[in-house]
Short mmCIF file of C-alpha atoms and ligand atoms in Angstrom, two decimals:
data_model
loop_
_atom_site.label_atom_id
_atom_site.label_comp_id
_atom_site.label_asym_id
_atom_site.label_seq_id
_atom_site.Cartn_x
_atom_site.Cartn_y
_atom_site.Cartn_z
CA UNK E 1 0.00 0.00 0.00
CA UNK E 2 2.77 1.93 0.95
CA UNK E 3 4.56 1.63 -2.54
CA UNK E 4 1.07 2.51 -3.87
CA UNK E 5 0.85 6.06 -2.58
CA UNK E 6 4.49 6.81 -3.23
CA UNK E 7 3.84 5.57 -6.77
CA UNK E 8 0.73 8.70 -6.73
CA UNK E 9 2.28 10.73 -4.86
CA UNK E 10 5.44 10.61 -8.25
CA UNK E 11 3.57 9.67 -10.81
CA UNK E 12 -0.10 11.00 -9.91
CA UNK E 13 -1.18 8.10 -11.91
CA UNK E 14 -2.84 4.60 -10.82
CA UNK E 15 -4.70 2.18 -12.71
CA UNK E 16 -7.98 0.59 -11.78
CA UNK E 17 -6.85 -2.10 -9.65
CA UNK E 18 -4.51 0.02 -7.81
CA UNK E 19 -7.15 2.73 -6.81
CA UNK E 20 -9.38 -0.12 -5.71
CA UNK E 21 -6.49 -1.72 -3.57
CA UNK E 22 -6.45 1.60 -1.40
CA UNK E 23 -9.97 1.95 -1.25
CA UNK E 24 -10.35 -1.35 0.12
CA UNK E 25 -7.82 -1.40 2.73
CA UNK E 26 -8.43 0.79 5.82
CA UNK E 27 -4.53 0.35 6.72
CA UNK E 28 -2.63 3.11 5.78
CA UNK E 29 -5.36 5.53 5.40
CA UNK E 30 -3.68 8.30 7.73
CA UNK E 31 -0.39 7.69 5.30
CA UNK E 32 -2.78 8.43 2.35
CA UNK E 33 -4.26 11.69 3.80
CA UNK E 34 -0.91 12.94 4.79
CA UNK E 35 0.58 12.23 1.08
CA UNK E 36 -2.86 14.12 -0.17
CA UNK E 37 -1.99 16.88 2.46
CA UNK E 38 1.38 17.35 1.00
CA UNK E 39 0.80 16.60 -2.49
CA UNK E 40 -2.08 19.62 -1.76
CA UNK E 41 0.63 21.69 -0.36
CA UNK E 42 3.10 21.66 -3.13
CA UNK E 43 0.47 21.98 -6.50
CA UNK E 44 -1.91 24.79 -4.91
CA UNK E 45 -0.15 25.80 -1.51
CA UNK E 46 -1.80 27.11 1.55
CA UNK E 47 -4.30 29.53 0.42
CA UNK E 48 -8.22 28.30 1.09
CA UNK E 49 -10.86 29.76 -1.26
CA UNK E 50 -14.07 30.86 -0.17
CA UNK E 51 -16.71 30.51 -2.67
CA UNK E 52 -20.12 32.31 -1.55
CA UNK E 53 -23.14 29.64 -2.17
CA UNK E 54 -26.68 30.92 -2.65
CA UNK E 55 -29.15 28.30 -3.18
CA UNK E 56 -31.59 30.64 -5.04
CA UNK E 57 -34.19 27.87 -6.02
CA UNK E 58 -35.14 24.39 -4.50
CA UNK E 59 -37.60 23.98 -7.23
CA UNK E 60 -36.78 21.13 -9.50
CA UNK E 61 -38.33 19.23 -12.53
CA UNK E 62 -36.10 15.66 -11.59
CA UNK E 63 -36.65 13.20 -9.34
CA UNK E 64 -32.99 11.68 -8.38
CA UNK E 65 -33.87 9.29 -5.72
CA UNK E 66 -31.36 10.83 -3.04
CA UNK E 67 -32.42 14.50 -3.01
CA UNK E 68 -34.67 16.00 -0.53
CA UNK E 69 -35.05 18.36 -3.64
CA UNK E 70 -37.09 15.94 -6.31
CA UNK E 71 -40.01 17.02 -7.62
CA UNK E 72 -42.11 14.17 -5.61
CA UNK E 73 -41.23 15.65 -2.56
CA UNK E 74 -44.27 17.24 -1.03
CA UNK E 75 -42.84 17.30 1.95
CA UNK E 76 -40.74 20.77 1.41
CA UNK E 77 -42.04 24.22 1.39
CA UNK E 78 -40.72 25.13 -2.54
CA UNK E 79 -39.18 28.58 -2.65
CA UNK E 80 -37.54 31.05 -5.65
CA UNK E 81 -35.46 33.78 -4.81
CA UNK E 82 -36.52 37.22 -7.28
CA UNK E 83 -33.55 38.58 -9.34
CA UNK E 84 -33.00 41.65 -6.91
CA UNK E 85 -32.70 39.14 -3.57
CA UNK E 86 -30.03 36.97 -4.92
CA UNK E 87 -28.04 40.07 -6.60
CA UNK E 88 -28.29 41.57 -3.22
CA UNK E 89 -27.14 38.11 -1.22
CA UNK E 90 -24.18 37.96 -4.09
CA UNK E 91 -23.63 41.76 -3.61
CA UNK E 92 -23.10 41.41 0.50
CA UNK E 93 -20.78 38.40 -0.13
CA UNK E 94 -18.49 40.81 -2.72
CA UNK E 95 -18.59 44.09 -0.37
CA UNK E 96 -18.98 43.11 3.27
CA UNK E 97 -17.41 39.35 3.31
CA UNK E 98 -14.58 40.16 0.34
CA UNK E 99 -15.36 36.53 -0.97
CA UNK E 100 -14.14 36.03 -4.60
CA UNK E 101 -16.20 33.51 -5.79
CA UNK E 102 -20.24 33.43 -6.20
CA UNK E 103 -21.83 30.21 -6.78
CA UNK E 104 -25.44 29.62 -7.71
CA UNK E 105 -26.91 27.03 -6.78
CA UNK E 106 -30.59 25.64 -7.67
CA UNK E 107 -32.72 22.37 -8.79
CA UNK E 108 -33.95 22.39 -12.28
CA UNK E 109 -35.98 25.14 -11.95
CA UNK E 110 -37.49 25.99 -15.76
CA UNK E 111 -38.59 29.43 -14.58
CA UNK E 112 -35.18 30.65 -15.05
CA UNK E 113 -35.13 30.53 -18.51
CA UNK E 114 -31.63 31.62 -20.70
CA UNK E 115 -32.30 35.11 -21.01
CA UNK E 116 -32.80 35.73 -17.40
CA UNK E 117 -30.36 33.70 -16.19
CA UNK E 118 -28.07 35.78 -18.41
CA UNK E 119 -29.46 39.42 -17.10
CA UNK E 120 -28.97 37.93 -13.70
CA UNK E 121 -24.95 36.56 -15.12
CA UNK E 122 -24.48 39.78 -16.28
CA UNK E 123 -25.38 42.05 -12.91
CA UNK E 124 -23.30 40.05 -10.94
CA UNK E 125 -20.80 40.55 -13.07
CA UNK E 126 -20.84 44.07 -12.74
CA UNK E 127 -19.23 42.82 -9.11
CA UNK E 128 -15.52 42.06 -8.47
CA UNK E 129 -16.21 38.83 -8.38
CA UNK E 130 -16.15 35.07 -10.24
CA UNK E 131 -19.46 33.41 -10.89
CA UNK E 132 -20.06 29.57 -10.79
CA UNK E 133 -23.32 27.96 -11.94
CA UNK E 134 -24.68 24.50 -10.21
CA UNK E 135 -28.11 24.64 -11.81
CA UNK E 136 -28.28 21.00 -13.94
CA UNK E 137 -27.96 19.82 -17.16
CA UNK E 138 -28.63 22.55 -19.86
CA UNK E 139 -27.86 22.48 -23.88
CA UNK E 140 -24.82 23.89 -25.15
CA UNK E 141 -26.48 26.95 -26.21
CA UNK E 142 -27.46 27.72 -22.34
CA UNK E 143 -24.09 26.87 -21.39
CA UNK E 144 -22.43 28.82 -24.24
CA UNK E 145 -24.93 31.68 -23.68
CA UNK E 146 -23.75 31.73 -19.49
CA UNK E 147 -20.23 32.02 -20.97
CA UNK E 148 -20.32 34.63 -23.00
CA UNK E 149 -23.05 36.59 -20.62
CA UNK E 150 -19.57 36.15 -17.98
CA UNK E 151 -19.76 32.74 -16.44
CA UNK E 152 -16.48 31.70 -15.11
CA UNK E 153 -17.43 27.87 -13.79
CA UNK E 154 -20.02 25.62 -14.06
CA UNK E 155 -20.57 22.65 -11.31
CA UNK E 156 -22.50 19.40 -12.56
CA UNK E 157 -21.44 15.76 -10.84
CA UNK E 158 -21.71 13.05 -12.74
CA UNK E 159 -22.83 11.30 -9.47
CA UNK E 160 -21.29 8.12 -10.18
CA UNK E 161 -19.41 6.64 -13.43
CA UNK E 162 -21.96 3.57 -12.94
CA UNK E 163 -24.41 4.17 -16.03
CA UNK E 164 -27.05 1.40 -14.44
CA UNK E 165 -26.80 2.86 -11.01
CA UNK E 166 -26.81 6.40 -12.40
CA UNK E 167 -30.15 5.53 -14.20
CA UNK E 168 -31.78 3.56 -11.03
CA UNK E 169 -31.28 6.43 -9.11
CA UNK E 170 -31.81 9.24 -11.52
CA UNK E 171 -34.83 7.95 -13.50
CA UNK E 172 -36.03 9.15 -16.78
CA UNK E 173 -32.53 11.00 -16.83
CA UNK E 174 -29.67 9.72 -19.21
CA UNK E 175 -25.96 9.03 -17.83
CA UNK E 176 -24.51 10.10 -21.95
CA UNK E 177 -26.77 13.29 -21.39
CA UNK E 178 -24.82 14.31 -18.33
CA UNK E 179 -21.23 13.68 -19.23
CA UNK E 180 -22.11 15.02 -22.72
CA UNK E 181 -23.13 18.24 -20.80
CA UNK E 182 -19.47 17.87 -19.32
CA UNK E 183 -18.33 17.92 -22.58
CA UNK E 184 -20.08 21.07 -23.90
CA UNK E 185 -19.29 22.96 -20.56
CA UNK E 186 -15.49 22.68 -21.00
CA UNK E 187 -16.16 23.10 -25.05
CA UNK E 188 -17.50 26.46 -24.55
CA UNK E 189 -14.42 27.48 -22.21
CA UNK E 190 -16.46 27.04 -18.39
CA UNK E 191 -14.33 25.96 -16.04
CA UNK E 192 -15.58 22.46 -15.26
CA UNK E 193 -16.28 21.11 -12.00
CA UNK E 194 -18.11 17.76 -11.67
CA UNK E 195 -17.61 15.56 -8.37
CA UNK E 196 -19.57 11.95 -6.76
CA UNK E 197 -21.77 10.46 -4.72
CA UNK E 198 -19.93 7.84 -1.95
CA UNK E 199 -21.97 5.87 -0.51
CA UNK E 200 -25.23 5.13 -3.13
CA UNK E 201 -26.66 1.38 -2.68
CA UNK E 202 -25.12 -1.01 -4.51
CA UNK E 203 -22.57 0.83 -5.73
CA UNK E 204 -18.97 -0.85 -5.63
CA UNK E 205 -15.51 0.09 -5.20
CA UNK E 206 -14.56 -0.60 -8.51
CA UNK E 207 -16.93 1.92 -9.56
CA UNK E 208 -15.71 4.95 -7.21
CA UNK E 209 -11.94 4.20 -8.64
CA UNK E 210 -13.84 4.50 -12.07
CA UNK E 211 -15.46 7.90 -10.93
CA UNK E 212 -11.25 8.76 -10.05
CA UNK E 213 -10.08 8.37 -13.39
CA UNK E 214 -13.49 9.42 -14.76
CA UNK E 215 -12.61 12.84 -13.66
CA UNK E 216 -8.82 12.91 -14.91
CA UNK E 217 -10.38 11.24 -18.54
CA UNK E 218 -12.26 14.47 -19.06
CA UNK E 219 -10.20 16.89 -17.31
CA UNK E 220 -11.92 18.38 -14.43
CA UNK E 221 -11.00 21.61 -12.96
CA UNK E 222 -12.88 20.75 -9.58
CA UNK E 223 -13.97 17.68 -8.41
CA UNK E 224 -16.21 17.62 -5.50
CA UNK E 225 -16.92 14.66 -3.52
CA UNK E 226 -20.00 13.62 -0.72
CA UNK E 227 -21.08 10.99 1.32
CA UNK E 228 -24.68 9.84 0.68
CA UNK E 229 -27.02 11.17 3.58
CA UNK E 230 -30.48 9.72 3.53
CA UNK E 231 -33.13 11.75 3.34
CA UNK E 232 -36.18 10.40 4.83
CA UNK E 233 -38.72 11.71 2.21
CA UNK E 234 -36.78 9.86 -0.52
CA UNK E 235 -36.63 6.54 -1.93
CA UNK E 236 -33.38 5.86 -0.43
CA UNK E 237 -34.61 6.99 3.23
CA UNK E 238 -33.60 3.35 4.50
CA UNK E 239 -30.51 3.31 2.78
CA UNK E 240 -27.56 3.32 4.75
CA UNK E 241 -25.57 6.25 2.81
CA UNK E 242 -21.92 6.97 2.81
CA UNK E 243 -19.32 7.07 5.49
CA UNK E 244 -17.08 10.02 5.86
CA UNK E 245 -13.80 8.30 5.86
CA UNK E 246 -14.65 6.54 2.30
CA UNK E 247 -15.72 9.85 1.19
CA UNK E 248 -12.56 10.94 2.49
CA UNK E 249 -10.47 8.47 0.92
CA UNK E 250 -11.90 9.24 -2.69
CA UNK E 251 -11.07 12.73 -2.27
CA UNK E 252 -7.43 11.85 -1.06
CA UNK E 253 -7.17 9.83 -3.66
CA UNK E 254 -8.68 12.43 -6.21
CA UNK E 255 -5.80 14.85 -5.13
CA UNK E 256 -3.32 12.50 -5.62
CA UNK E 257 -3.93 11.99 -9.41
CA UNK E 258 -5.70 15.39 -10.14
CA UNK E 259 -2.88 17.29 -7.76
CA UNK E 260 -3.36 20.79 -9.13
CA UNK E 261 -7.20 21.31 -9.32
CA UNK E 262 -10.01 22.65 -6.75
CA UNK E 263 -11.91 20.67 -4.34
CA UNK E 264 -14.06 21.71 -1.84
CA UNK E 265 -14.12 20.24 1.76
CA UNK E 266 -17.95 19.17 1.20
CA UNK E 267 -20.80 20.18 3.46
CA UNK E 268 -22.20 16.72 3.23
CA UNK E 269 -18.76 15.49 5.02
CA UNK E 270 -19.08 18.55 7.66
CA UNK E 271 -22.41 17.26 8.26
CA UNK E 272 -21.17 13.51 9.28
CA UNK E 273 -18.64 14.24 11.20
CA UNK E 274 -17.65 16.89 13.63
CA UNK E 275 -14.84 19.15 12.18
CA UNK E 276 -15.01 17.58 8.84
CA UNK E 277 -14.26 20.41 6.60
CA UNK E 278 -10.93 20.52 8.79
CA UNK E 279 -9.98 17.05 8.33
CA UNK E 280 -11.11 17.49 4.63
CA UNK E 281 -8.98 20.36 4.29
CA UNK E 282 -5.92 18.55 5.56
CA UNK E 283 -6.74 15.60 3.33
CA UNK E 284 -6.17 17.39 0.12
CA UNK E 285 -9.21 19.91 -0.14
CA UNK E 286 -8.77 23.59 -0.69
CA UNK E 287 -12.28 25.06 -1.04
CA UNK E 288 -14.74 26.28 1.33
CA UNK E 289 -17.88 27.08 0.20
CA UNK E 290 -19.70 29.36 2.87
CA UNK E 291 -23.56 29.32 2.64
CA UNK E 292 -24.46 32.67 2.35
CA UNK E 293 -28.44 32.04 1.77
CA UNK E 294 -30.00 33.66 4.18
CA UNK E 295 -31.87 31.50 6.62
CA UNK E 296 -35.54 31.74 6.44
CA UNK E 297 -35.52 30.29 2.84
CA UNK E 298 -32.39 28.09 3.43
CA UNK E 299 -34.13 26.12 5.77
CA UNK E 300 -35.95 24.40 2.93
CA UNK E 301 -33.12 23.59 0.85
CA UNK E 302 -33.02 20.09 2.57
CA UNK E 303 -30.82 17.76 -0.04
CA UNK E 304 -30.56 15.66 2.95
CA UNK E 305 -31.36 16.09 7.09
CA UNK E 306 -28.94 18.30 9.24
CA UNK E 307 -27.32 19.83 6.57
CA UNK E 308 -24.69 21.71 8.06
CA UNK E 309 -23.66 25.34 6.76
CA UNK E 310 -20.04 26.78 7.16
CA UNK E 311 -22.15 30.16 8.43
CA UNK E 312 -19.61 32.94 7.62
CA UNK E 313 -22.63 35.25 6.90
CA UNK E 314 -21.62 38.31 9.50
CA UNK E 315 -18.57 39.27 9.20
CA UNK E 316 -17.83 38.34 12.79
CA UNK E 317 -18.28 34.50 11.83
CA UNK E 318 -15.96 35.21 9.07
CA UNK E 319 -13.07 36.62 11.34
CA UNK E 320 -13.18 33.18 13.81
CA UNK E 321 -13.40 31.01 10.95
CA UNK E 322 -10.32 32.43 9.59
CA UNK E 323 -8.70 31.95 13.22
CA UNK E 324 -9.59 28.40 12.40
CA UNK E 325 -7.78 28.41 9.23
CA UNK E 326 -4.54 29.37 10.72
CA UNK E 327 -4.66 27.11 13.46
CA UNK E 328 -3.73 24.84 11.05
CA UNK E 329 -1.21 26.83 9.06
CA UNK E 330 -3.61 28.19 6.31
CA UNK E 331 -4.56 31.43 4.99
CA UNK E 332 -7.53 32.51 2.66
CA UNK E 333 -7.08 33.09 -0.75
CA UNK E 334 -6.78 36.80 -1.73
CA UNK E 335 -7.96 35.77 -6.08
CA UNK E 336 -10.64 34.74 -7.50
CA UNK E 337 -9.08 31.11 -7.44
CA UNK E 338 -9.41 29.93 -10.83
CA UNK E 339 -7.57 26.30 -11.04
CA UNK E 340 -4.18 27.26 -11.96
CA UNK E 341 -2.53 24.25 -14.43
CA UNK E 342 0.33 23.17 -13.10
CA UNK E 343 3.34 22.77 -15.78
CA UNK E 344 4.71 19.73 -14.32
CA UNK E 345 1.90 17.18 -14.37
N1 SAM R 1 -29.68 20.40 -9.32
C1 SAM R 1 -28.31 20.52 -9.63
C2 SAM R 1 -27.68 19.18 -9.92
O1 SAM R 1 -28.26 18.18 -9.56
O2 SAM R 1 -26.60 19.16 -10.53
C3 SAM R 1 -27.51 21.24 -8.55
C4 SAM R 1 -28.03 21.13 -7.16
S1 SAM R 1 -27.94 19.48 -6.45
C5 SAM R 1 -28.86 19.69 -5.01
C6 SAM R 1 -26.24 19.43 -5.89
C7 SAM R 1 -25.73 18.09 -5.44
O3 SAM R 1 -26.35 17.69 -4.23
C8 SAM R 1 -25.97 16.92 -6.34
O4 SAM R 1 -25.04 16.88 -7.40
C9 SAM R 1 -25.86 15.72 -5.40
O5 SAM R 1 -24.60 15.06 -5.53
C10 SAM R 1 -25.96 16.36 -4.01
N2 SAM R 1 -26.99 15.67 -3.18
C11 SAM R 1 -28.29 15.55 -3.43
N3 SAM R 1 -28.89 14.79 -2.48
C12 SAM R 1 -27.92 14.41 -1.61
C13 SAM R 1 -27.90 13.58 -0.44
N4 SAM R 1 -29.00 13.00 0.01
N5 SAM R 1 -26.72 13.40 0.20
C14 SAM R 1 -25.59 14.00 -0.26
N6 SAM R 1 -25.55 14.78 -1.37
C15 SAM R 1 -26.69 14.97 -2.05
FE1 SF4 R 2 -32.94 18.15 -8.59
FE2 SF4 R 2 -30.27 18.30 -8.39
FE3 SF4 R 2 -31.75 17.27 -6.39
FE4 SF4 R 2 -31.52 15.90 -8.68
S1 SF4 R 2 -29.83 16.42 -7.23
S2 SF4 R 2 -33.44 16.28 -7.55
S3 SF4 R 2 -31.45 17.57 -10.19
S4 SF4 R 2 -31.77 19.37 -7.11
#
């Protein structure tokens, strides 16, 4: 095992069979986090970038069999955000927090159709600031449209490499839709992030070092990675989800062979176990991404129960949570923390 991560931590390449050895032994797992620590260290250094999410919709037209968010849920109170209420969340998180980095973040919600997605693109814009979409799968016209309107990034998992998992759990949606939608985000110059679910019934190891190479195959700028949490008005409310060690271990591992990109410490991993993000960060993450949504809506945005919430949204918060940071010997990124290529991968 040893010789494995040595091999990644040189190389940053494994086959298959190798990935699935690590994943499957619990033995040198500290060893592994350490060499994901370092390898984090060296390709994208000590800086931690804040990304300001505002989950401006939970209204969605799919049903993915995980999500506290699918349309046969009529257990959540559906909300939209107007235009003016998420410029003004976006606007507090440029001017009063100094984050660098909006994300959006919504179900399928058809009410926000090209054109005002774009107006809305193009406002925030007008702030010193990047802009990430996590809104679905779109054509290549919507995403080429976001683009040119000023997109920077554009967030869409694949979930899992597993095309008859992927379809179980994500029915009447097509697995060669959504990596073709991976395709035509990078083609029209997005940064693209895309990421995996750990922890889904059924699915196998073999399949999560799949996801690993999945990412590297179509060259991901940010990869972000979360254990399954059951939601109980789901299909999979009995399942028994993810664990936040082998969530863990796929994002080590993802560092290891992707060394230079961005990946968040999840909230789904912050949510399983106390001081996740932490551990996350010093297990090859580099991303925050601070919930900035203010509370009386983001209540409802229940993917699963006890979602946690980095809440930086006073500036106060934001000042202790940067003692945090340098407690263990990191600082907060002062750019708008675009993945930087490395030159000697
Ligand atoms: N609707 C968009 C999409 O699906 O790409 C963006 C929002 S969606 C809520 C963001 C992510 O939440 C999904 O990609 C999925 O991996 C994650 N998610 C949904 N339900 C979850 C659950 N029960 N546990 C952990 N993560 C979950
Ligand atoms: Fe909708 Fe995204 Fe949840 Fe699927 S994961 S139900 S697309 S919000």
């Amino acid at each position: 095992m040893y010789n494995l991560i040595s091999k990644a931590v040189f190389s940053h390449r494994l086959n298959k069979q190798e990935i699935v050895s690590l994943l499957s032994n619990d033995d040198c797992n500290e060893v592994l986090f350490k060499a994901a620590d370092e390898i984090r260290k060296k390709f994208v250094g000590d800086e931690i970038h804040l990304r300001a999410l505002i989950e401006f919709s939970n209204i969605c037209q799919n049903n993915c069999c995980y999500c506290g968010l699918r349309r046969d849920n009529k257990n959540i109170i559906r909300y939209r955000l107007d235009e003016d209420s998420i410029f003004h969340l976006a606007e507090y998180a440029v001017t009063q927090l100094g984050l660098k980095t909006i994300v959006l973040q919504s179900g399928e919600d058809l009410w926000f159709s090209q054109e005002r997605l774009c107006a809305l693109i193009r406002r925030i814009k007008t702030l010193d600031t990047a802009l990430t979409l996590s809104i679905g799968e779109k054509t290549h016209d919507d995403y080429l449209a976001y683009k040119n309107a000023g997109c920077d990034r554009f967030l869409l998992r694949i979930e899992t490499t597993d095309k008859a998992l992927y379809e179980k759990y994500d029915p009447d949606m097509s697995w060669n839709k959504r990596k073709q939608c991976l395709l035509d985000i990078k083609s029209v110059g997005l940064e693209t992030g895309t990421g995996c679910l750990v922890g889904l019934p059924n699915q196998t190891i073999e399949s999560l070092a799949d996801d690993i190479l999945f990412f590297k195959e179509i060259g991901a700028d940010m990869v972000g990675i979360g254990p399954l949490i059951p939601h109980p008005d789901t299909p999979l409310a009995q399942a028994e989800g993810g664990t936040f060690t082998l969530a863990c271990k796929v994002m080590a591992l993802t560092r290891l062979i992707l060394p230079d990109i961005n990946i968040p410490a999840t909230t789904a991993m912050e949510t399983l176990e106390p001081n996740g993000q932490l551990k996350a960060l010093q297990s090859g993450a580099n991303v925050i991404m601070p919930n900035v949504t203010l509370s009386d809506v983001r209540q409802h945005y229940e993917l699963y129960p006890g979602k946690s919430s980095t809440n930086l949204a006073s500036c106060d918060a934001l000042v202790s949570f940067k003692q945090k940071l340098i407690s263990i010997g990191r600082t907060i990124g002062q750019d708008y923390g675009a993945h930087k290529k490395s030159a000697e991968i």
